[in-house]
């Protein structure tokens, strides 16, 4: 008996989940971009500074008339008040931006977790699980959609951060930051910037994947508990998080060696890969063998 190609079905599940989640997350991302743009436009360029007209500047310019001096000083006071008000508004908006960007990450993970629970264990599951789709196709389609939205969340946050500097010439300050980091950081850890950022991106990506699969695994484990599901899921989340983020340290202590930064990053990548595979296997096993929609 020939096995069918699962990718078209996974693609359909992915498309449905992606469109369903977009109704909630797209407005949140657009607000984040708009907030970053507004704050960026309100900021003054780093290369220019607002100057008030002082008495010394007026004398240097040859303006010694008392009426002109009085008028210019009033202009200076008014300009200072405007700058103070502008700075206050920027501080408030920046504080709101910081809170909002954290809220976007939290809301994204909550929505993705809720979608998985609703579509696989809630009312939608009665319809979804009678479709000619295997359990693996259900899980993989939803997982890929969740990963896509988390990546889009990171990209949107990065773009909004760049919009904060829209009125400043990035060609001037970015090279200075890179040179400073090279001198103080990369020389000390013995890694090139390209290798470090490559490993860092891989590590961050695998961390996101492992967290998504951890959420799936916790929902699956919670399904096994007939009583106190919320408490069981909470304790499972704490335990799995603790194990996942401490495995690299346990490996280092077990080997008894002080690993380099590069070795630590590679060990962490391997640990996240292992935990992600374990979460996926556990979720698939429970949903295949022990799923019971009452």
XYZ file of N, CA, C and O in Angstrom, residues 18-108:
364
model
N -3.013 29.757 9.753
C -2.373 31.046 9.539
C -3.423 32.142 9.345
O -3.325 33.226 9.939
N -4.428 31.883 8.529
C -5.469 32.866 8.270
C -6.305 33.136 9.520
O -6.678 34.280 9.784
N -6.562 32.091 10.288
C -7.371 32.261 11.488
C -6.647 33.118 12.519
O -7.239 34.020 13.144
N -5.357 32.872 12.718
C -4.581 33.623 13.706
C -4.335 35.053 13.243
O -4.229 35.972 14.064
N -4.256 35.266 11.923
C -3.956 36.604 11.396
C -5.018 37.631 11.794
O -4.717 38.822 11.912
N -6.238 37.195 12.006
C -7.313 38.122 12.370
C -7.026 38.826 13.689
O -7.479 39.958 13.908
N -6.256 38.171 14.563
C -5.942 38.757 15.870
C -4.570 39.415 15.897
O -4.412 40.514 16.439
N -3.572 38.756 15.311
C -2.201 39.227 15.453
C -1.834 40.365 14.496
O -1.025 41.231 14.857
N -2.390 40.387 13.297
C -2.035 41.447 12.342
C -2.333 42.839 12.893
O -1.486 43.735 12.801
N -3.523 43.090 13.478
C -3.751 44.420 14.064
C -2.751 44.774 15.164
O -2.311 45.921 15.257
N -2.365 43.792 15.986
C -1.383 44.055 17.041
C -0.035 44.460 16.451
O 0.620 45.390 16.936
N 0.379 43.769 15.392
C 1.658 44.077 14.754
C 1.621 45.447 14.083
O 2.608 46.191 14.119
N 0.498 45.795 13.439
C 0.386 47.101 12.778
C 0.446 48.241 13.801
O 1.061 49.284 13.543
N -0.183 48.045 14.956
C -0.124 49.064 16.011
C 1.316 49.229 16.503
O 1.780 50.352 16.748
N 2.041 48.125 16.627
C 3.435 48.193 17.059
C 4.285 48.974 16.059
O 5.109 49.822 16.449
N 4.089 48.735 14.764
C 4.827 49.468 13.740
C 4.462 50.957 13.753
O 5.342 51.818 13.633
N 3.176 51.239 13.900
C 2.733 52.636 13.928
C 3.303 53.367 15.139
O 3.735 54.526 15.040
N 3.351 52.699 16.285
C 3.889 53.322 17.496
C 5.376 53.613 17.339
O 5.863 54.681 17.725
N 6.109 52.666 16.754
C 7.529 52.892 16.519
C 7.770 54.042 15.557
O 8.702 54.837 15.738
N 6.933 54.138 14.516
C 7.082 55.222 13.539
C 6.796 56.584 14.166
O 7.530 57.559 13.922
N 5.752 56.667 14.978
C 5.398 57.939 15.627
C 6.521 58.404 16.545
O 6.935 59.570 16.521
N 7.052 57.495 17.358
C 8.139 57.864 18.265
C 9.380 58.265 17.481
O 10.077 59.227 17.831
N 9.668 57.549 16.390
C 10.824 57.883 15.580
C 10.725 59.252 14.941
O 11.710 59.993 14.873
N 9.530 59.615 14.491
C 9.345 60.928 13.859
C 9.399 62.062 14.875
O 9.774 63.193 14.533
N 9.031 61.779 16.123
C 9.060 62.820 17.147
C 10.454 63.090 17.680
O 10.718 64.156 18.234
N 11.362 62.126 17.518
C 12.704 62.295 18.048
C 13.521 63.240 17.172
O 13.338 63.302 15.960
N 14.442 63.943 17.814
C 15.355 64.818 17.086
C 16.552 64.006 16.607
O 16.984 63.071 17.289
N 17.106 64.355 15.455
C 18.305 63.646 14.969
C 19.449 63.787 15.952
O 19.629 64.817 16.590
N 20.263 62.710 16.061
C 21.380 62.733 16.993
C 22.440 63.755 16.608
O 23.161 64.262 17.450
N 22.527 64.057 15.322
C 23.585 64.943 14.849
C 23.256 66.410 15.046
O 24.092 67.270 14.865
N 22.010 66.715 15.406
C 21.619 68.107 15.599
C 21.096 68.294 17.001
O 20.468 67.415 17.566
N 21.358 69.444 17.581
C 20.931 69.736 18.938
C 20.172 71.057 18.938
O 20.571 72.016 18.268
N 19.108 71.112 19.704
C 18.335 72.339 19.821
C 19.107 73.314 20.691
O 19.568 72.960 21.783
N 19.277 74.552 20.236
C 20.032 75.564 20.955
C 19.118 76.720 21.296
O 18.364 77.186 20.466
N 19.223 77.150 22.517
C 18.532 78.367 22.905
C 19.450 79.538 22.669
O 20.670 79.411 22.719
N 18.863 80.666 22.402
C 19.643 81.861 22.123
C 20.033 82.499 23.445
O 19.182 82.925 24.212
N 21.331 82.541 23.727
C 21.836 83.110 24.971
C 22.356 84.510 24.737
O 22.564 84.940 23.603
N 22.598 85.186 25.827
C 23.084 86.565 25.735
C 24.448 86.609 25.078
O 24.726 87.499 24.269
N 25.325 85.648 25.402
C 26.663 85.643 24.816
C 26.608 85.480 23.309
O 27.353 86.115 22.565
N 25.705 84.561 22.819
C 25.589 84.361 21.370
C 25.106 85.634 20.696
O 25.553 85.965 19.595
N 24.204 86.366 21.352
C 23.687 87.599 20.752
C 24.793 88.640 20.666
O 24.946 89.332 19.656
N 25.615 88.738 21.723
C 26.702 89.722 21.711
C 27.731 89.368 20.651
O 28.233 90.228 19.924
N 28.024 88.036 20.533
C 28.989 87.616 19.518
C 28.487 87.955 18.132
O 29.239 88.348 17.232
N 27.166 87.791 17.930
C 26.594 88.084 16.619
C 26.467 89.586 16.374
O 26.081 90.004 15.284
N 26.768 90.410 17.399
C 26.712 91.857 17.221
C 25.379 92.452 17.551
O 25.142 93.623 17.308
N 24.480 91.682 18.143
C 23.165 92.193 18.518
C 23.231 92.671 19.948
O 23.316 91.863 20.877
N 23.202 93.955 20.165
C 23.352 94.490 21.514
C 22.139 95.313 21.931
O 22.099 95.861 23.016
N 21.147 95.407 21.061
C 19.950 96.162 21.411
C 19.178 95.424 22.497
O 18.962 94.213 22.428
N 18.756 96.141 23.563
C 18.080 95.511 24.685
C 16.750 94.884 24.275
O 16.354 93.838 24.794
N 16.024 95.507 23.344
C 14.741 94.943 22.891
C 14.958 93.613 22.187
O 14.221 92.647 22.405
N 16.024 93.570 21.328
C 16.325 92.306 20.646
C 16.735 91.237 21.647
O 16.377 90.062 21.518
N 17.526 91.673 22.656
C 17.966 90.711 23.671
C 16.776 90.151 24.436
O 16.683 88.947 24.682
N 15.816 91.003 24.798
C 14.628 90.560 25.515
C 13.804 89.594 24.675
O 13.358 88.548 25.149
N 13.624 89.918 23.398
C 12.829 89.075 22.510
C 13.490 87.714 22.328
O 12.834 86.679 22.357
N 14.827 87.710 22.122
C 15.520 86.446 21.891
C 15.520 85.575 23.133
O 15.415 84.352 23.044
N 15.647 86.198 24.321
C 15.587 85.416 25.551
C 14.218 84.788 25.746
O 14.089 83.662 26.202
N 13.163 85.543 25.418
C 11.811 84.967 25.488
C 11.662 83.792 24.536
O 11.043 82.782 24.864
N 12.222 83.936 23.335
C 12.181 82.823 22.372
C 12.917 81.612 22.919
O 12.494 80.464 22.738
N 14.040 81.885 23.595
C 14.806 80.781 24.156
C 14.037 80.054 25.240
O 14.042 78.820 25.312
N 13.366 80.801 26.111
C 12.562 80.183 27.170
C 11.424 79.363 26.575
O 11.127 78.245 27.003
N 10.763 79.914 25.553
C 9.656 79.208 24.905
C 10.150 77.937 24.232
O 9.505 76.890 24.305
N 11.320 78.032 23.583
C 11.887 76.859 22.919
C 12.245 75.788 23.942
O 12.033 74.589 23.707
N 12.789 76.236 25.100
C 13.153 75.281 26.140
C 11.909 74.567 26.676
O 11.933 73.364 26.929
N 10.815 75.313 26.843
C 9.577 74.694 27.314
C 9.040 73.688 26.301
O 8.572 72.604 26.673
N 9.108 74.061 25.031
C 8.640 73.140 23.986
C 9.472 71.868 23.963
O 8.948 70.759 23.801
N 10.801 72.040 24.118
C 11.670 70.865 24.135
C 11.383 69.977 25.340
O 11.423 68.746 25.248
N 11.126 70.599 26.488
C 10.816 69.831 27.689
C 9.510 69.056 27.517
O 9.419 67.879 27.906
N 8.508 69.704 26.932
C 7.233 69.025 26.687
C 7.408 67.882 25.698
O 6.859 66.789 25.875
N 8.207 68.134 24.653
C 8.457 67.100 23.655
C 9.191 65.913 24.274
O 8.879 64.751 23.991
N 10.183 66.214 25.134
C 10.927 65.143 25.796
C 10.018 64.335 26.714
O 10.125 63.100 26.788
N 9.101 65.010 27.410
C 8.175 64.315 28.302
C 7.259 63.377 27.510
O 7.025 62.227 27.914
N 6.755 63.874 26.379
C 5.880 63.040 25.531
C 6.646 61.827 25.013
O 6.122 60.711 24.975
N 7.913 62.034 24.621
C 8.723 60.927 24.121
C 8.970 59.881 25.197
O 8.961 58.677 24.917
N 9.200 60.343 26.436
C 9.416 59.397 27.534
C 8.168 58.550 27.760
O 8.246 57.324 27.929
N 7.006 59.187 27.747
C 5.750 58.459 27.935
C 5.529 57.460 26.797
O 5.194 56.286 27.034
N 5.735 57.920 25.559
C 5.537 57.034 24.411
C 6.546 55.884 24.414
O 6.196 54.744 24.066
N 7.776 56.162 24.798
C 8.791 55.107 24.858
C 8.446 54.074 25.916
O 8.648 52.869 25.725
N 7.908 54.549 27.051
C 7.479 53.623 28.101
C 6.323 52.747 27.607
O 6.314 51.532 27.827
N 5.378 53.374 26.926
C 4.253 52.620 26.360
C 4.755 51.616 25.321
O 4.290 50.474 25.261
N 5.721 52.052 24.501
C 6.288 51.171 23.477
C 6.948 49.944 24.114
O 6.766 48.811 23.641
N 7.714 50.151 25.197
C 8.383 49.037 25.870
C 7.367 48.050 26.439
O 7.522 46.827 26.294
N 6.321 48.577 27.069
C 5.288 47.698 27.610
C 4.539 46.971 26.497
O 4.237 45.778 26.615
N 4.265 47.695 25.421
C 3.471 47.107 24.343
C 4.240 45.997 23.632
O 3.656 44.965 23.270
N 5.546 46.207 23.424
C 6.320 45.196 22.694
C 6.424 43.914 23.518
O 6.404 42.805 22.978
N 6.511 44.047 24.858
C 6.496 42.859 25.714
C 5.122 42.204 25.688
O 5.011 40.971 25.649
N 4.077 43.034 25.688
C 2.719 42.495 25.649
C 2.453 41.750 24.344
O 1.762 40.724 24.343
N 3.024 42.234 23.241
C 2.825 41.580 21.947
C 3.409 40.169 21.971
O 2.785 39.211 21.486
N 4.606 40.021 22.545
C 5.209 38.688 22.641
C 4.364 37.759 23.503
O 4.130 36.603 23.142
N 3.908 38.264 24.627
C 3.111 37.437 25.536
C 1.781 37.054 24.891
O 1.375 35.888 24.920
N 1.110 38.038 24.293
C -0.181 37.786 23.662
C -0.025 36.805 22.499
O -0.874 35.927 22.290
N 1.065 36.936 21.745
C 1.305 36.014 20.627
C 1.387 34.577 21.114
O 0.746 33.674 20.557
